Amino acid sequence: MNKKVNNLNATGLILPLIILLAWHLSVQSGMFPPAILPPIGDVARAFLNMMESGLLVGDILVSLTRVLRGYLLAIFAGVTLGTLMGTSKHINDFFTLTLNSIRQIPILAWIPLIILWLGIGEESKVAVIFLAAFFPILINTISGMRSTPKGLVEVAALYKLSGWMTFKKVYFPSALPQIFVGLKLGLGISWVAVVAAELIAASSGIGFRISDARSMMEPDVMIVGMISIGVLGVSMDKALTLILERITPWKK
């Protein structure tokens, strides 16, 4: 089993190595000037400089805090409302039309209005992240609740379980894998949203640093910011996967 996992991990490294090689060859051949695609060494030096100065760590902490605040709010609202909509036809009918209409509006279209309402402080950025992450979590929670086997629900009714116990023992365990799909999708979109919000109105954070580097013509700093987002996103996604495997061993 461990050998199989190691082989999968090694296979996953092939494409990044190919990308790095293509990057290096493109720069060395003069296909792209350094102002557009900097050498790998320049990006590495920019990373070290930003680490030494504390800029990168500070920006990561600011963006991570914003993501967690908006994301956790989205989890609470999305799972709660998704559970109600997935288990009650009346509640579902009440909310579906309005929420489906709001869901079609791109998150970028909301940013100017949210800034107008909440200003350029932390609240607006958290609101953007919340709105972006909410719908994937909501939709997958609804789907998970509705996919609960009817036989299990009938058994719960036969044993006269209360609504709370039916949810706890039947609906929630059955829907949990699908809920985690929504959590992972919401997490990825949260990083997109925080960068978008910071690009438009912020004085700190990874998105702000990328925007500032663009205006200063520092592509190496921009790439450091992009890689940082990728690493953070993958790490948090992996953490969610490990949590799911721990609490749903029957799904392995």
Short mmCIF file of C-alpha atoms in Angstrom, two decimals:
data_model
loop_
_atom_site.label_atom_id
_atom_site.label_comp_id
_atom_site.label_asym_id
_atom_site.label_seq_id
_atom_site.Cartn_x
_atom_site.Cartn_y
_atom_site.Cartn_z
CA MET A 1 0.00 0.00 0.00
CA ASN A 2 2.78 2.43 0.95
CA LYS A 3 4.62 1.56 -2.26
CA LYS A 4 1.50 2.38 -4.27
CA VAL A 5 1.12 5.74 -2.49
CA ASN A 6 4.78 6.57 -3.09
CA ASN A 7 4.39 5.75 -6.79
CA LEU A 8 1.38 8.06 -7.02
CA ASN A 9 3.28 10.86 -5.29
CA ALA A 10 6.24 10.40 -7.64
CA THR A 11 3.92 10.46 -10.66
CA GLY A 12 2.39 13.71 -9.45
CA LEU A 13 5.82 15.38 -9.50
CA ILE A 14 6.40 14.71 -13.18
CA LEU A 15 4.24 17.55 -14.54
CA PRO A 16 5.66 20.23 -12.17
CA LEU A 17 9.18 19.20 -13.21
CA ILE A 18 8.20 19.43 -16.89
CA ILE A 19 6.75 22.91 -16.28
CA LEU A 20 9.93 24.05 -14.50
CA LEU A 21 12.08 22.69 -17.32
CA ALA A 22 9.94 24.40 -19.98
CA TRP A 23 10.11 27.63 -17.96
CA HIS A 24 13.90 27.44 -17.73
CA LEU A 25 14.35 26.64 -21.42
CA SER A 26 11.95 29.40 -22.48
CA VAL A 27 13.94 31.99 -20.53
CA GLN A 28 17.34 30.69 -21.60
CA SER A 29 16.36 30.63 -25.28
CA GLY A 30 15.19 34.25 -25.16
CA MET A 31 11.64 33.29 -26.08
CA PHE A 32 10.38 35.52 -23.27
CA PRO A 33 12.19 38.58 -21.89
CA PRO A 34 12.84 38.65 -18.11
CA ALA A 35 10.33 41.49 -17.74
CA ILE A 36 7.60 39.06 -18.78
CA LEU A 37 8.89 35.70 -17.53
CA PRO A 38 11.72 36.03 -14.99
CA PRO A 39 14.32 33.28 -14.51
CA ILE A 40 13.60 30.72 -11.81
CA GLY A 41 16.59 32.04 -9.85
CA ASP A 42 15.08 35.54 -9.73
CA VAL A 43 11.84 34.16 -8.34
CA ALA A 44 13.76 32.18 -5.71
CA ARG A 45 15.67 35.31 -4.67
CA ALA A 46 12.45 37.32 -4.50
CA PHE A 47 10.99 34.62 -2.26
CA LEU A 48 13.98 34.71 0.08
CA ASN A 49 13.96 38.51 0.21
CA MET A 50 10.25 38.59 1.01
CA MET A 51 10.71 35.98 3.71
CA GLU A 52 13.61 37.85 5.29
CA SER A 53 11.73 41.15 5.27
CA GLY A 54 8.58 39.54 6.67
CA LEU A 55 6.46 40.80 3.77
CA LEU A 56 5.43 37.37 2.54
CA VAL A 57 4.57 35.97 5.97
CA GLY A 58 2.59 39.11 6.80
CA ASP A 59 0.64 39.01 3.54
CA ILE A 60 -0.06 35.29 3.95
CA LEU A 61 -1.38 35.77 7.47
CA VAL A 62 -3.61 38.67 6.40
CA SER A 63 -5.09 36.76 3.44
CA LEU A 64 -5.39 33.53 5.42
CA THR A 65 -7.29 35.30 8.20
CA ARG A 66 -9.70 36.82 5.68
CA VAL A 67 -10.24 33.47 3.98
CA LEU A 68 -10.89 31.65 7.24
CA ARG A 69 -13.37 34.26 8.46
CA GLY A 70 -15.42 34.27 5.27
CA TYR A 71 -15.09 30.53 4.72
CA LEU A 72 -16.17 29.54 8.23
CA LEU A 73 -19.20 31.82 7.98
CA ALA A 74 -20.03 30.21 4.63
CA ILE A 75 -19.74 26.73 6.17
CA PHE A 76 -22.13 27.62 8.97
CA ALA A 77 -24.69 29.27 6.69
CA GLY A 78 -24.32 26.85 3.78
CA VAL A 79 -24.55 23.64 5.80
CA THR A 80 -27.40 24.95 7.97
CA LEU A 81 -29.54 26.24 5.12
CA GLY A 82 -28.57 23.33 2.88
CA THR A 83 -29.73 20.88 5.53
CA LEU A 84 -33.08 22.65 5.86
CA MET A 85 -33.58 22.89 2.09
CA GLY A 86 -32.49 19.31 1.53
CA THR A 87 -34.88 17.86 4.08
CA SER A 88 -37.89 20.17 3.72
CA LYS A 89 -39.72 20.75 0.44
CA HIS A 90 -41.46 23.87 1.76
CA ILE A 91 -38.20 25.53 2.80
CA ASN A 92 -36.59 24.50 -0.48
CA ASP A 93 -39.43 26.02 -2.51
CA PHE A 94 -39.23 29.24 -0.48
CA PHE A 95 -35.51 29.84 -1.11
CA THR A 96 -34.70 28.16 -4.45
CA LEU A 97 -35.78 30.85 -6.93
CA THR A 98 -34.09 33.71 -5.07
CA LEU A 99 -30.86 31.86 -4.33
CA ASN A 100 -30.58 30.49 -7.87
CA SER A 101 -30.93 34.03 -9.22
CA ILE A 102 -28.24 35.39 -6.90
CA ARG A 103 -25.95 32.44 -7.72
CA GLN A 104 -25.84 33.38 -11.40
CA ILE A 105 -24.23 36.77 -10.67
CA PRO A 106 -20.40 36.56 -10.95
CA ILE A 107 -18.55 37.33 -7.74
CA LEU A 108 -16.60 40.10 -9.49
CA ALA A 109 -19.87 41.90 -10.17
CA TRP A 110 -20.63 41.93 -6.45
CA ILE A 111 -17.33 43.47 -5.35
CA PRO A 112 -18.05 47.14 -6.27
CA LEU A 113 -21.48 47.00 -4.63
CA ILE A 114 -20.16 45.29 -1.49
CA ILE A 115 -17.43 47.93 -1.20
CA LEU A 116 -20.10 50.63 -1.59
CA TRP A 117 -22.14 49.05 1.20
CA LEU A 118 -19.37 48.02 3.60
CA GLY A 119 -16.42 50.22 2.62
CA ILE A 120 -12.88 49.04 1.91
CA GLY A 121 -12.27 47.54 5.36
CA GLU A 122 -12.11 43.90 6.40
CA GLU A 123 -15.88 43.45 6.38
CA SER A 124 -16.15 43.88 2.62
CA LYS A 125 -13.43 41.32 1.91
CA VAL A 126 -14.94 38.79 4.30
CA ALA A 127 -18.35 39.36 2.68
CA VAL A 128 -16.93 38.68 -0.80
CA ILE A 129 -15.31 35.45 0.40
CA PHE A 130 -18.50 34.40 2.19
CA LEU A 131 -20.63 34.96 -0.89
CA ALA A 132 -18.20 33.07 -3.13
CA ALA A 133 -17.87 30.04 -0.84
CA PHE A 134 -21.50 29.88 0.28
CA PHE A 135 -23.11 28.49 -2.86
CA PRO A 136 -20.86 25.46 -3.50
CA ILE A 137 -21.32 24.45 0.13
CA LEU A 138 -25.08 25.04 0.00
CA ILE A 139 -25.65 23.12 -3.23
CA ASN A 140 -23.58 20.11 -2.20
CA THR A 141 -25.21 19.98 1.22
CA ILE A 142 -28.65 19.95 -0.41
CA SER A 143 -27.50 17.22 -2.80
CA GLY A 144 -26.08 15.15 0.04
CA MET A 145 -29.24 15.39 2.11
CA ARG A 146 -31.45 14.44 -0.83
CA SER A 147 -29.27 11.45 -1.70
CA THR A 148 -29.84 9.87 1.71
CA PRO A 149 -31.35 6.39 1.11
CA LYS A 150 -35.08 6.49 1.74
CA GLY A 151 -34.88 3.10 3.38
CA LEU A 152 -32.76 4.51 6.18
CA VAL A 153 -35.20 7.37 6.70
CA GLU A 154 -38.08 4.89 6.87
CA VAL A 155 -36.23 2.78 9.44
CA ALA A 156 -35.67 5.92 11.54
CA ALA A 157 -39.39 6.68 11.34
CA LEU A 158 -40.20 3.08 12.27
CA TYR A 159 -38.11 3.41 15.42
CA LYS A 160 -39.77 6.79 16.08
CA LEU A 161 -36.53 8.73 16.18
CA SER A 162 -36.88 12.46 16.74
CA GLY A 163 -36.09 14.91 13.95
CA TRP A 164 -32.74 15.73 15.53
CA MET A 165 -31.78 12.06 15.99
CA THR A 166 -32.83 11.28 12.42
CA PHE A 167 -30.59 14.07 11.20
CA LYS A 168 -27.71 13.02 13.46
CA LYS A 169 -27.88 9.27 12.79
CA VAL A 170 -29.17 9.15 9.20
CA TYR A 171 -29.03 12.32 7.13
CA PHE A 172 -25.74 13.80 8.31
CA PRO A 173 -23.55 10.66 8.05
CA SER A 174 -25.00 9.89 4.62
CA ALA A 175 -24.54 13.45 3.33
CA LEU A 176 -21.11 14.07 4.87
CA PRO A 177 -18.97 13.02 1.86
CA GLN A 178 -21.02 15.26 -0.45
CA ILE A 179 -20.83 18.11 2.07
CA PHE A 180 -17.05 17.79 2.03
CA VAL A 181 -17.09 18.10 -1.76
CA GLY A 182 -18.80 21.44 -1.25
CA LEU A 183 -16.31 22.42 1.45
CA LYS A 184 -13.39 21.72 -0.87
CA LEU A 185 -14.97 23.63 -3.75
CA GLY A 186 -15.82 26.51 -1.44
CA LEU A 187 -12.26 26.60 -0.13
CA GLY A 188 -10.80 26.90 -3.62
CA ILE A 189 -13.22 29.65 -4.56
CA SER A 190 -12.43 31.45 -1.29
CA TRP A 191 -8.84 31.97 -2.42
CA VAL A 192 -10.04 33.26 -5.79
CA ALA A 193 -12.36 35.67 -4.00
CA VAL A 194 -9.81 37.00 -1.51
CA VAL A 195 -7.30 37.72 -4.26
CA ALA A 196 -9.98 39.43 -6.36
CA ALA A 197 -11.06 41.57 -3.40
CA GLU A 198 -7.47 42.47 -2.49
CA LEU A 199 -6.64 43.37 -6.07
CA ILE A 200 -9.39 45.99 -6.06
CA ALA A 201 -9.34 47.44 -2.56
CA ALA A 202 -6.64 46.52 -0.04
CA SER A 203 -3.36 47.69 1.40
CA SER A 204 -2.16 44.25 2.49
CA GLY A 205 -2.54 40.60 1.58
CA ILE A 206 -1.29 38.41 -1.25
CA GLY A 207 -3.69 39.89 -3.79
CA PHE A 208 -2.53 43.39 -2.93
CA ARG A 209 1.11 42.30 -3.20
CA ILE A 210 0.49 40.84 -6.66
CA SER A 211 -1.25 44.03 -7.80
CA ASP A 212 1.51 46.21 -6.35
CA ALA A 213 4.16 44.07 -8.07
CA ARG A 214 2.32 44.46 -11.38
CA SER A 215 2.40 48.24 -11.11
CA MET A 216 6.11 48.08 -10.21
CA MET A 217 6.88 45.65 -13.07
CA GLU A 218 8.12 42.93 -10.71
CA PRO A 219 6.96 39.64 -12.25
CA ASP A 220 9.16 37.64 -9.86
CA VAL A 221 7.19 38.97 -6.88
CA MET A 222 3.93 38.29 -8.70
CA ILE A 223 4.92 34.67 -9.26
CA VAL A 224 5.94 34.27 -5.61
CA GLY A 225 2.46 35.45 -4.63
CA MET A 226 0.78 33.09 -7.07
CA ILE A 227 2.81 30.11 -5.91
CA SER A 228 2.06 30.98 -2.28
CA ILE A 229 -1.67 30.91 -2.99
CA GLY A 230 -1.33 27.55 -4.72
CA VAL A 231 0.64 26.01 -1.86
CA LEU A 232 -1.78 27.34 0.77
CA GLY A 233 -4.81 26.15 -1.19
CA VAL A 234 -3.41 22.65 -1.75
CA SER A 235 -2.37 22.36 1.91
CA MET A 236 -5.82 23.31 3.18
CA ASP A 237 -7.49 21.01 0.64
CA LYS A 238 -5.30 18.13 1.82
CA ALA A 239 -6.21 18.91 5.43
CA LEU A 240 -9.91 18.68 4.56
CA THR A 241 -9.32 15.35 2.82
CA LEU A 242 -7.54 13.95 5.88
CA ILE A 243 -10.37 15.12 8.14
CA LEU A 244 -12.94 13.44 5.89
CA GLU A 245 -10.97 10.17 5.89
CA ARG A 246 -10.75 10.30 9.67
CA ILE A 247 -14.44 10.90 10.35
CA THR A 248 -15.82 8.70 7.51
CA PRO A 249 -13.61 5.58 7.55
CA TRP A 250 -16.39 3.58 5.86
CA LYS A 251 -15.94 5.68 2.71
CA LYS A 252 -12.27 4.74 2.17
#
